[in-house]
Coordinates of C-alpha atoms in Angstrom, one line a residue:
Chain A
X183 CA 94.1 -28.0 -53.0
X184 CA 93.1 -24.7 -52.5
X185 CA 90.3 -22.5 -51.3
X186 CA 87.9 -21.3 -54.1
X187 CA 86.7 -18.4 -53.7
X188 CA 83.2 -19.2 -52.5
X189 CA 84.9 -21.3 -50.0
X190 CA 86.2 -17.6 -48.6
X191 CA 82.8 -16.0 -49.0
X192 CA 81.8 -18.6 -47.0
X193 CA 84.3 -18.3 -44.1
X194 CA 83.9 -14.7 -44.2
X195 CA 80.5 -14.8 -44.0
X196 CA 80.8 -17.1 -41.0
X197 CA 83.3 -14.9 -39.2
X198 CA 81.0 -11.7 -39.6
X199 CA 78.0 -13.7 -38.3
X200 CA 79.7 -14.7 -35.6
X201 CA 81.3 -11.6 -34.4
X202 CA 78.0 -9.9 -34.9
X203 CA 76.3 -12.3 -33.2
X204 CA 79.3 -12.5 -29.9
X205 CA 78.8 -8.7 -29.9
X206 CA 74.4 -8.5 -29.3
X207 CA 75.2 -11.4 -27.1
X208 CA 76.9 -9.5 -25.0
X209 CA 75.2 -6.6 -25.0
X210 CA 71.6 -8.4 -24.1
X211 CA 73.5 -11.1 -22.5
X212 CA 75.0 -9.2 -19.6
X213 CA 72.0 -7.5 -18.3
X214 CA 70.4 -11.0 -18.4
X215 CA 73.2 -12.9 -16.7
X216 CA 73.1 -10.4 -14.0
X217 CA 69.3 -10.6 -13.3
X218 CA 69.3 -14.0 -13.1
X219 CA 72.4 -14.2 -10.7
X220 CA 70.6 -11.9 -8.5
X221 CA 66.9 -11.6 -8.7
X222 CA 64.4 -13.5 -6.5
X223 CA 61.4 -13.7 -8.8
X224 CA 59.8 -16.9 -9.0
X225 CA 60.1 -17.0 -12.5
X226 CA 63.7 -17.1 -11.8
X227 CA 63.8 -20.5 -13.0
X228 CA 61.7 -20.4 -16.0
X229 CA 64.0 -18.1 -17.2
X230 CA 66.7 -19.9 -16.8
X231 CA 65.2 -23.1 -18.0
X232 CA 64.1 -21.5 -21.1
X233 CA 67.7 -19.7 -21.8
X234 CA 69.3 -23.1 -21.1
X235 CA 66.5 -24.6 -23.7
X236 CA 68.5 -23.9 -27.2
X237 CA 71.5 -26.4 -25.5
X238 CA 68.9 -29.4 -25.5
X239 CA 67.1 -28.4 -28.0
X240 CA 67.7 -29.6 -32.0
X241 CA 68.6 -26.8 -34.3
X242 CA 65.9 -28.4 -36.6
X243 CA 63.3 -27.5 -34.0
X244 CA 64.6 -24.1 -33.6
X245 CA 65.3 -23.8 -37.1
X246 CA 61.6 -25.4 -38.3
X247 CA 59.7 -23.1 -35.5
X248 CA 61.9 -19.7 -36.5
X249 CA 60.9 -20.5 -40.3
X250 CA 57.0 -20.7 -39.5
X251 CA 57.3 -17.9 -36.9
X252 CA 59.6 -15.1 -39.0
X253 CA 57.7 -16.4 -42.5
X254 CA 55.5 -13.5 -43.8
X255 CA 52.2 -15.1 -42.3
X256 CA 53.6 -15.9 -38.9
X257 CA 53.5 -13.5 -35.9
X258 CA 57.1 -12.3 -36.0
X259 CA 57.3 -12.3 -39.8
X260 CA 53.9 -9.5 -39.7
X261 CA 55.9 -7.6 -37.1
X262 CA 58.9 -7.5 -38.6
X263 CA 57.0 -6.3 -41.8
X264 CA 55.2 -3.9 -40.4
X265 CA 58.0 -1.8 -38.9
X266 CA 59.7 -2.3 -42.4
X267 CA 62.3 -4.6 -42.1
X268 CA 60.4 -7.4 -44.2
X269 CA 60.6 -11.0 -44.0
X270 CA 64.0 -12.4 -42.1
X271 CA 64.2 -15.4 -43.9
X272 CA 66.9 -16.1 -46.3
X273 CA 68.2 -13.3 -44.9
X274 CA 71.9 -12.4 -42.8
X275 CA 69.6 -10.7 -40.3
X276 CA 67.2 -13.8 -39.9
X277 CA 70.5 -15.9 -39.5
X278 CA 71.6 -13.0 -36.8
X279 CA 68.3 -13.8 -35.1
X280 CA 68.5 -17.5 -35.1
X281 CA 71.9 -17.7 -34.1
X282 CA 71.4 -15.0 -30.9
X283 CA 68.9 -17.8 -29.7
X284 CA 70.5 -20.7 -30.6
X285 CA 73.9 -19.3 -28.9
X286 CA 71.9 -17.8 -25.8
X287 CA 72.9 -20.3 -23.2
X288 CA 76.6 -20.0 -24.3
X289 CA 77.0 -16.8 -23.3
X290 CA 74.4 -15.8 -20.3
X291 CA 75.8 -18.7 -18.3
X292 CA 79.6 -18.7 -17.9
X293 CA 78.5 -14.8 -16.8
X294 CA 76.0 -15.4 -14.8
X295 CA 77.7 -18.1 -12.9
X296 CA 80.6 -15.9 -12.9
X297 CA 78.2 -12.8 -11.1
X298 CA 77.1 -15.6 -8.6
X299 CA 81.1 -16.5 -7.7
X300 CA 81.9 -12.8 -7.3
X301 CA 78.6 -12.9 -4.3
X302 CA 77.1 -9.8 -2.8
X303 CA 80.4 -8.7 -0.7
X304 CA 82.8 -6.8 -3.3
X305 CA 79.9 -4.6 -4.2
X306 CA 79.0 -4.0 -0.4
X307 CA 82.5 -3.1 -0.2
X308 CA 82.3 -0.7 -2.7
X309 CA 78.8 0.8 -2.0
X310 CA 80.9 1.7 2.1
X311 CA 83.0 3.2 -0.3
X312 CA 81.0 5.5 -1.9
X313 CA 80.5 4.0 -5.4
X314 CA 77.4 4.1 -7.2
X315 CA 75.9 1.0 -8.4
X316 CA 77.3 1.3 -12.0
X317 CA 80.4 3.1 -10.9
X318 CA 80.7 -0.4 -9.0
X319 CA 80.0 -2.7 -11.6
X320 CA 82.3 -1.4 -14.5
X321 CA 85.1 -1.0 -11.8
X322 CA 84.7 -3.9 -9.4
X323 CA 82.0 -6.5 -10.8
X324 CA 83.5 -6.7 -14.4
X325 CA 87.3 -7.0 -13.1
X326 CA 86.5 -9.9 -11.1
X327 CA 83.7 -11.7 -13.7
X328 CA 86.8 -11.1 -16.5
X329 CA 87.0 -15.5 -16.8
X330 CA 83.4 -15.4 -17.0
X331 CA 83.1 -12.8 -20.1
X332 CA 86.1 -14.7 -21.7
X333 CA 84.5 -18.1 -21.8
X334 CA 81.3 -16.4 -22.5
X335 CA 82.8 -14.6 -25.9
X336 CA 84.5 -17.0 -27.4
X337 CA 82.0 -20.2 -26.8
X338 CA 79.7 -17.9 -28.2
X339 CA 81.6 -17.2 -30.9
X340 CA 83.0 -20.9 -31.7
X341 CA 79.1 -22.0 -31.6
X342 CA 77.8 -19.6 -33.8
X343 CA 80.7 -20.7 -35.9
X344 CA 79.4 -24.3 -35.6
X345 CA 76.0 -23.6 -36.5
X346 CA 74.2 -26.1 -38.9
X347 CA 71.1 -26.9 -38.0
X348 CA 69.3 -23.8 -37.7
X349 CA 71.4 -22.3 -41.0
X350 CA 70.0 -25.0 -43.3
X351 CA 66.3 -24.3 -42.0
X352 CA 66.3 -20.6 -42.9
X353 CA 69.0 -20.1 -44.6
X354 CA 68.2 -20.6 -48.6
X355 CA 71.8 -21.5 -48.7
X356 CA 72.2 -17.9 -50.9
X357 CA 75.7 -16.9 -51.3
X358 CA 77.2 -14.2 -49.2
X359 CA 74.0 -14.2 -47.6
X360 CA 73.7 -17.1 -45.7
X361 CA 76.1 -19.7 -47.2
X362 CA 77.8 -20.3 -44.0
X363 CA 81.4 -22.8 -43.9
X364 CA 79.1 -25.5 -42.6
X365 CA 76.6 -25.6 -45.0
X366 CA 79.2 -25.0 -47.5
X367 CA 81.1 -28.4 -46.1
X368 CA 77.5 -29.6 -46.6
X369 CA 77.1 -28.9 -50.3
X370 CA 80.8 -30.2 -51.2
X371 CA 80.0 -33.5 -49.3
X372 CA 76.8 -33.6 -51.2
X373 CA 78.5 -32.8 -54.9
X374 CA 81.3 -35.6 -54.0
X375 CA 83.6 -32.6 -53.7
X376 CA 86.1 -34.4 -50.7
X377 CA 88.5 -32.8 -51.5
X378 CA 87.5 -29.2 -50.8
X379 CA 85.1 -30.6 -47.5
X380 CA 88.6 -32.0 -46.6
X381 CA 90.2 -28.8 -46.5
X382 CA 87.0 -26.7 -45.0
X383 CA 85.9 -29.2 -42.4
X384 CA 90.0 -29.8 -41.6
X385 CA 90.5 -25.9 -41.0
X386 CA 86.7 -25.5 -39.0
X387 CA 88.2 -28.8 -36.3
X388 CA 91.7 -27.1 -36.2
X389 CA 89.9 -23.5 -35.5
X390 CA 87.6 -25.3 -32.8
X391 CA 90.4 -27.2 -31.0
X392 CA 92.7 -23.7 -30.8
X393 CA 90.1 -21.6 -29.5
X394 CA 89.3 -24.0 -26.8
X395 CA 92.8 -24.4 -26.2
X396 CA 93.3 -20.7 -26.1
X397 CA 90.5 -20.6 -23.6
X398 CA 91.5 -22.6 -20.9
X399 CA 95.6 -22.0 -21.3
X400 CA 94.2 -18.0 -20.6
X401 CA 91.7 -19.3 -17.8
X402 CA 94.5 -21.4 -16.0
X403 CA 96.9 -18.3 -15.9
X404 CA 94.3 -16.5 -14.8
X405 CA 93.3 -18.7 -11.9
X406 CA 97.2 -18.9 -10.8
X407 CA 97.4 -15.7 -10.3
Chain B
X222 CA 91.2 -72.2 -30.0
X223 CA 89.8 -73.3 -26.1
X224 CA 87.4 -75.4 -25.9
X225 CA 85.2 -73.7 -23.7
X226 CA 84.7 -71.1 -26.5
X227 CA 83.4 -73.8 -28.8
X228 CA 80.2 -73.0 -27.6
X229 CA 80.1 -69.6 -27.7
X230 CA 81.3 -69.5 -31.8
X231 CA 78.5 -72.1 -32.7
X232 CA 75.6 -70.0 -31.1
X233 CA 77.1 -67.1 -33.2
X234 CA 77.1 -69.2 -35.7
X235 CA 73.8 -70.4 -35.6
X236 CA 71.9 -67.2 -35.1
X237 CA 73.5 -65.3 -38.0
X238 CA 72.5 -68.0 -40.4
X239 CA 68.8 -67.1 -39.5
X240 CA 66.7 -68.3 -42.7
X241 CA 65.6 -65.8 -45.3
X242 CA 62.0 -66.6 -45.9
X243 CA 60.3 -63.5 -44.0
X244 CA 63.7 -61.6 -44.1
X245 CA 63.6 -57.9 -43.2
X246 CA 65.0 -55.5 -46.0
X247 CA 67.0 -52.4 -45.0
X248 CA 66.4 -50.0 -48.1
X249 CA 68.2 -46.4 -48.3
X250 CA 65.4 -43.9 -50.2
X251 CA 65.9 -40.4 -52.1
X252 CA 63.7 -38.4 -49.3
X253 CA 61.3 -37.7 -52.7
X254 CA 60.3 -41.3 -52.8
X255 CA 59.5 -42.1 -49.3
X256 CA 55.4 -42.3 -50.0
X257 CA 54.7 -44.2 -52.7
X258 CA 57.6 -46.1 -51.1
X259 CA 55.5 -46.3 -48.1
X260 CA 52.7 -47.4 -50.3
X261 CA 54.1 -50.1 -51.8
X262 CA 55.4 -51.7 -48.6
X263 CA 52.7 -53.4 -47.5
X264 CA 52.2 -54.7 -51.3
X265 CA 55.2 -56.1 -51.4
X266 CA 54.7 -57.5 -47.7
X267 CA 51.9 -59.5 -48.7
X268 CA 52.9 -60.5 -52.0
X269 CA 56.7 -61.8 -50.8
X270 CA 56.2 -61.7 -47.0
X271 CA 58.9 -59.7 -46.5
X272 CA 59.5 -56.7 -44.5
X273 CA 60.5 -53.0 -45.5
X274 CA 62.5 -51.0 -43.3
X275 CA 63.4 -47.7 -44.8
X276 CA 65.6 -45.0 -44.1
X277 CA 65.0 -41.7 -46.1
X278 CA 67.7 -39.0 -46.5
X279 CA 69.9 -37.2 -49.2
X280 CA 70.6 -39.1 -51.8
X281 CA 75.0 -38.0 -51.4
X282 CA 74.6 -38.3 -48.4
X283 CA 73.8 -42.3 -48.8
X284 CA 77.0 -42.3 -51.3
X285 CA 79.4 -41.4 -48.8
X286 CA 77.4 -43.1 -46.0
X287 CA 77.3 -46.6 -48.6
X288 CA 81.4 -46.0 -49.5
X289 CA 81.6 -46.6 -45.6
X290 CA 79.9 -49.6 -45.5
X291 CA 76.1 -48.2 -44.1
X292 CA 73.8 -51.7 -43.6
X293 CA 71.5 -50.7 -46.7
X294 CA 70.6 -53.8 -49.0
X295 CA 68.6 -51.8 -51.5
X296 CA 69.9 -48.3 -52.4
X297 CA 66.9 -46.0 -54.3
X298 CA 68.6 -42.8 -55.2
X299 CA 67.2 -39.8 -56.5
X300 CA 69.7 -39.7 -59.6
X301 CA 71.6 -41.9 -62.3
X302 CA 74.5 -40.6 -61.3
X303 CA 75.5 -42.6 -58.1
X304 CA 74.2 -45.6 -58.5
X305 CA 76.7 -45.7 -61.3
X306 CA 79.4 -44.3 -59.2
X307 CA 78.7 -47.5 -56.8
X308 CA 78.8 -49.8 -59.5
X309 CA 82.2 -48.5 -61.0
X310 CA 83.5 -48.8 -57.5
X311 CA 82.2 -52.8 -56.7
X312 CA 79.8 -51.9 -54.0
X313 CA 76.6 -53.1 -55.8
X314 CA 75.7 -56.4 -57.0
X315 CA 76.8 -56.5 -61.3
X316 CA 73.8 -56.4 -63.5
X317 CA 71.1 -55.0 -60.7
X318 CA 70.7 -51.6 -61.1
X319 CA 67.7 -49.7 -63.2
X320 CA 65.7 -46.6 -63.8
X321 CA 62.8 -47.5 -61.3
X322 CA 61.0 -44.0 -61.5
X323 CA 61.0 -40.6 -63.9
X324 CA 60.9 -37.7 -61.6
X325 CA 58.2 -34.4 -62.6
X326 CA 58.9 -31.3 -61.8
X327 CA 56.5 -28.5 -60.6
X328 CA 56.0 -25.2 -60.0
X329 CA 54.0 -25.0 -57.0
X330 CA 52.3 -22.3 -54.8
X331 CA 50.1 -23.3 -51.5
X332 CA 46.9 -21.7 -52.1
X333 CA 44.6 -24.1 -53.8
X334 CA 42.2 -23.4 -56.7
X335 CA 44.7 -21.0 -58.4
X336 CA 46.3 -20.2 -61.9
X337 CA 49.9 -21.0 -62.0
X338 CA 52.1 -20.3 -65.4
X339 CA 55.5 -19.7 -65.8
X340 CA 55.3 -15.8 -66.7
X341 CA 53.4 -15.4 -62.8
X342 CA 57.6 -16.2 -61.6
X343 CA 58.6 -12.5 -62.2
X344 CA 55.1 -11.1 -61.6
X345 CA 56.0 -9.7 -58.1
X346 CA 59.7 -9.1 -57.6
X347 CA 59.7 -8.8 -54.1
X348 CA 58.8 -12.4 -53.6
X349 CA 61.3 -14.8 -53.4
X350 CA 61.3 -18.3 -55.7
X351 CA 62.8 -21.6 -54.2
X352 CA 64.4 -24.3 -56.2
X353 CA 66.2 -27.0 -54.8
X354 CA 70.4 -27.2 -54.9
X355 CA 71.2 -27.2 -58.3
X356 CA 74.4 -28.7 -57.3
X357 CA 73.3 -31.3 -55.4
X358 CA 69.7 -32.1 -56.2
X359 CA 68.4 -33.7 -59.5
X360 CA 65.3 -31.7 -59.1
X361 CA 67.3 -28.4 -58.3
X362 CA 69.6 -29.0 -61.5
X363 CA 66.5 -29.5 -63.7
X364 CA 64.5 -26.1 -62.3
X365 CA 67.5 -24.4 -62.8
X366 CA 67.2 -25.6 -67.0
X367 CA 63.9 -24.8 -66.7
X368 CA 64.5 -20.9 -65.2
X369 CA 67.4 -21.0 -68.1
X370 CA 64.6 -22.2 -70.8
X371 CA 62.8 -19.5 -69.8
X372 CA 65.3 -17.0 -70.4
X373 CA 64.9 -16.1 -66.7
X374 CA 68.1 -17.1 -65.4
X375 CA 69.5 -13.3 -64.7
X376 CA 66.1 -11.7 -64.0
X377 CA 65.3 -14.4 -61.4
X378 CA 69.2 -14.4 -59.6
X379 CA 68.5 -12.6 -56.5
X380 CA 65.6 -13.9 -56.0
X381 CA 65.8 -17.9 -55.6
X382 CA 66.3 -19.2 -52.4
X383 CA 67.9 -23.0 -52.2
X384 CA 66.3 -25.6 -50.1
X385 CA 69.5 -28.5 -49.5
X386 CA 67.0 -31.0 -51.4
X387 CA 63.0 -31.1 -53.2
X388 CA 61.6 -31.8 -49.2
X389 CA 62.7 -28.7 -47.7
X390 CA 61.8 -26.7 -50.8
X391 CA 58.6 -27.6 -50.4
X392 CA 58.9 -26.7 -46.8
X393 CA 59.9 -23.1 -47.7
X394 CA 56.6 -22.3 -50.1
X395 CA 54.4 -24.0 -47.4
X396 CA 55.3 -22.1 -44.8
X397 CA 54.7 -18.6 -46.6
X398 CA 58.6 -17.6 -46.9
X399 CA 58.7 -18.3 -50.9
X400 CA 56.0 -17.4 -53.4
X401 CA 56.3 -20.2 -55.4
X402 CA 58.9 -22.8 -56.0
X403 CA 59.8 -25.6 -57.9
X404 CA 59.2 -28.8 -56.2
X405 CA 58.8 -32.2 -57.5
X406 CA 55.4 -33.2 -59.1
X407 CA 55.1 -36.6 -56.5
X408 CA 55.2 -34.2 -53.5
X409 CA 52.1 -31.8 -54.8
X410 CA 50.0 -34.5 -56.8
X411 CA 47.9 -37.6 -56.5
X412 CA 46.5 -39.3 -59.5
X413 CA 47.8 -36.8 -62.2
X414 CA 45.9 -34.0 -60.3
X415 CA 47.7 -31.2 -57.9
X416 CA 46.3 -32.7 -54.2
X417 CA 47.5 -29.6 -52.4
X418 CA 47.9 -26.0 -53.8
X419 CA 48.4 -25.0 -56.9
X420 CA 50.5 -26.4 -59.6
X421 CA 52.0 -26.3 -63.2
X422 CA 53.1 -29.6 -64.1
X423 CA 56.4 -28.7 -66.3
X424 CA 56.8 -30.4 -70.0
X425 CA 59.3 -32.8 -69.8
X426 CA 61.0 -31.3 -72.3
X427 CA 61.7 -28.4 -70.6
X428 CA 64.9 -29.8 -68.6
X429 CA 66.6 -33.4 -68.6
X430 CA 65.0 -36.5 -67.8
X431 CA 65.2 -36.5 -64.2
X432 CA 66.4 -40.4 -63.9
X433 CA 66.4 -42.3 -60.3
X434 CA 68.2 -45.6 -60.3
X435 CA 68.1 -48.5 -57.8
X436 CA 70.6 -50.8 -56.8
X437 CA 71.1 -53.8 -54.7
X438 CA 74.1 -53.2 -52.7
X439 CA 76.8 -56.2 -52.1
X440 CA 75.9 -57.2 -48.7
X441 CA 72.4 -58.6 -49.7
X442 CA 73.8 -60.1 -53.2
X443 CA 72.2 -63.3 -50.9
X444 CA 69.5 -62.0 -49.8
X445 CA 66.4 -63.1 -52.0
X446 CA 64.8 -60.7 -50.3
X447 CA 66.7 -57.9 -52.3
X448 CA 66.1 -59.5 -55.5
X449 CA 62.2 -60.0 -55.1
X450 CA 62.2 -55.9 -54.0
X451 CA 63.8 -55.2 -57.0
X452 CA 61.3 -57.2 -59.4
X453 CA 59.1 -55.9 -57.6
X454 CA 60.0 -52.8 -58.4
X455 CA 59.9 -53.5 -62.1
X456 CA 56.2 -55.3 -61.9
X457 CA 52.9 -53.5 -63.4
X458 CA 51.6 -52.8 -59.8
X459 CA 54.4 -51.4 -58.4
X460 CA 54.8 -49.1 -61.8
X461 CA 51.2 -48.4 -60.8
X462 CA 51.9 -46.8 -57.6
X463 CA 54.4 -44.8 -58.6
X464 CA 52.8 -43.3 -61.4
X465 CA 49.8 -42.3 -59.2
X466 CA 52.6 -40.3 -57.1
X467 CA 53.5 -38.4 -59.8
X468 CA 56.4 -40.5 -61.5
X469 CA 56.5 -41.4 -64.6
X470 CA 58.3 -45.0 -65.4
X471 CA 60.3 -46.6 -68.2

């Protein structure tokens, strides 16, 4: 049994979503993780309660509440209209969006609790020092976070990966679109196909288990050292 | 075997030969049947005194959930196709399975009191059109001949958006994010009249029959409760109900 070639649209699609998604998550991610490791607002915790929120949540709540709210007659859908980028939707970009907040928590944690580890003393050391407060963070803070922003990339990654839930919602299941490996396992299962769900759902559980693997063989060595 | 267990095995044995007379029945349902399914049920409660308890999903789902040996007694799918598949395999109980309900399809759009016809599908090519998996969904394979009857197939292609069966396709034209899409007739109607929206009731002749079949399932083939549900099925005022939801019967 081989892969047909929708079955390699599919994973394709999946591993661009993915990446993309691992990429903004660290981008937004970082700044987040780092306000919430240090600030003292009192909405601290709201915060953190609402980025932990996607981890309890079911992707059909997400999914149902991002359809209403980025359809053409809810209040993201007329934004996003109005600056041009029309309805997200059945879209890669709508599945960008949903998966940024369904993969939040993933990625903002492991950093933030790795900014809270490294505590307020390396960065005094290095303000006595004479760095600057971003001279500091690329050279000092990011070194010593390193574990954090590995666990942080590739959970993110491998969940995004995972996604269902939130896929099937606003997806529209269009191919090379938003056909994602899990809602292509989906269809096969559906069409009696066992054969080719065997082979997709057998190579998504041996990708999960080596990325975790991966993960915590490179955290151990790191933590020996 | 110990004595001292004797006791234990005839309690088992006692409470799992409860009688039958107001038995509960565990009945899988094609998600587009769950209301007049849900009409019925207390029907059939007072007519036989027995109990519906129905869980509602994907109709291949169920296969491969049945194959497994899922606790349904009564299996209503939304196609011909595996019930048969059951049968062949010695899963259901010989000589019980039927055409219970006709499916309709529809082309629907949410905003009430308006014209729909088939030529209003390429009016604005910036909307999008949802259909339900043609691979997987009865309803999705018969929108897809009706798009093909149309001789629309190619200028509608980038445009349809699939929902993974006839509920979520709904869901996509209700919330706004598709124009219009084809959903089934017993999701839109009541009483041969469009209850919500806008519809277009499709000639049956425009796509093939869209055939659900029933089955009892071997672990009630003992259960007289499975076997009154299914007359039941079959009886003028069950055939009633489900041509009020937009079905039509054999």
């Amino acid at each position: 049994m081989t892969p047909t070639p929708a079955d390699l649209d599919a994973i394709w699609l999946t591993l661009r979503l993915a990446g993309t998604v691992t990429v903004l998550l660290l981008l937004l991610g970082t700044p987040l993780a780092w306000w919430l490791a240090h600030s003292r607002a009192r909405w601290r915790g709201v915060v953190n309660a609402l980025v932990a929120l996607p981890l309890i949540l079911p992707p059909t709540v997400l999914g149902f509440y991002l359809l209403v709210a980025l359809g053409p007659d809810g209040p993201l859908g007329q934004l996003t209209r109005s600056i041009g980028l029309g309805a997200l939707p059945f879209t890669f970009a709508g599945l960008v969006v949903g998966s940024l907040i369904y993969s939040l928590p993933f990625v903002v944690q492991p950093i933030r609790d790795a900014f809270i580890a490294i505590g307020p003393r390396p960065l005094e050391v290095a303000a006595t020092l004479g760095a600057r407060p971003l001279d500091a963070f690329f050279s000092v803070v990011l070194p010593l976070a390193r574990p954090g922003f590995l666990t942080a990339t590739v959970l993110g990654f491998a969940h995004t990966v995972g996604e269902f839930g939130v896929v099937l919602m606003i997806g529209g299941n269009i191919p090379g679109e938003t056909r994602v490996v899990a809602i292509q396992i989906y269809d096969h299962v559906e069409a009696l196909e066992y054969a080719q769900a065997h082979w997709l759902a057998g190579g998504l559980l041996l990708f999960s288990f080596a990325v975790l693997l991966a993960l915590h063989t490179l955290n151990d060595r790191q933590a020996r050292r | 075997m110990p004595a001292r267990l004797r006791p234990t095995i005839f309690a088992v044995l006692l409470t799992s030969t409860v009688p039958v007379a107001a038995a509960e029945l565990t009945v899988a349902v094609a998600s587009n049947f769950v209301k007049p399914l849900e009409a019925m049920a207390p029907v059939f409660a007072a007519a036989a005194g027995h109990q519906l308890k129905l869980s509602t999903g994907a109709t291949g789902k169920f296969y491969a959930q049945i194959q497994r040996g899922a606790p349904f007694d009564v299996f209503l799918s939304a196609d011909e196709k595996r019930p048969a598949l059951l049968e062949s395999e010695g899963r259901t109980v010989a000589g019980s399975r039927f055409v219970y309900a006709i499916g309709r399809l529809a082309l629907w759009r949410p905003e009430p009191g308006q014209a729909v016809r088939p030529d209003m599908l390429t009016a604005d090519p910036a909307t999008r059109i949802a259909i339900a998996n043609p691979k997987t969904a009865p309803y999705g394979a018969a929108a897809e001949a009706v798009i093909a009857h149309l001789g629309l197939t190619e200028a509608l292609k980038a445009r349809l958006v699939q929902g993974e069966n006839i509920a979520q396709t709904y869901q996509f034209v209700a919330t706004g994010n598709a124009a219009m899409g084809f959903v089934a007739w017993s999701q839109v109607s009541r009483d041969g009249a469009a209850a919500s929206g806008s519809a277009w009731l499709v000639p049956a002749d425009l796509h093939p029959p869209i055939r659900q079949s029933a089955v009892i399932l071997t672990r009630a083939a003992d259960n007289p409760a499975a076997h009154a549900f299914a007359a039941f099925l079959k009886s003028e005022a069950a055939r009633k109900i489900i041509q009020q939801h937009g079905y039509d019967t054999e």
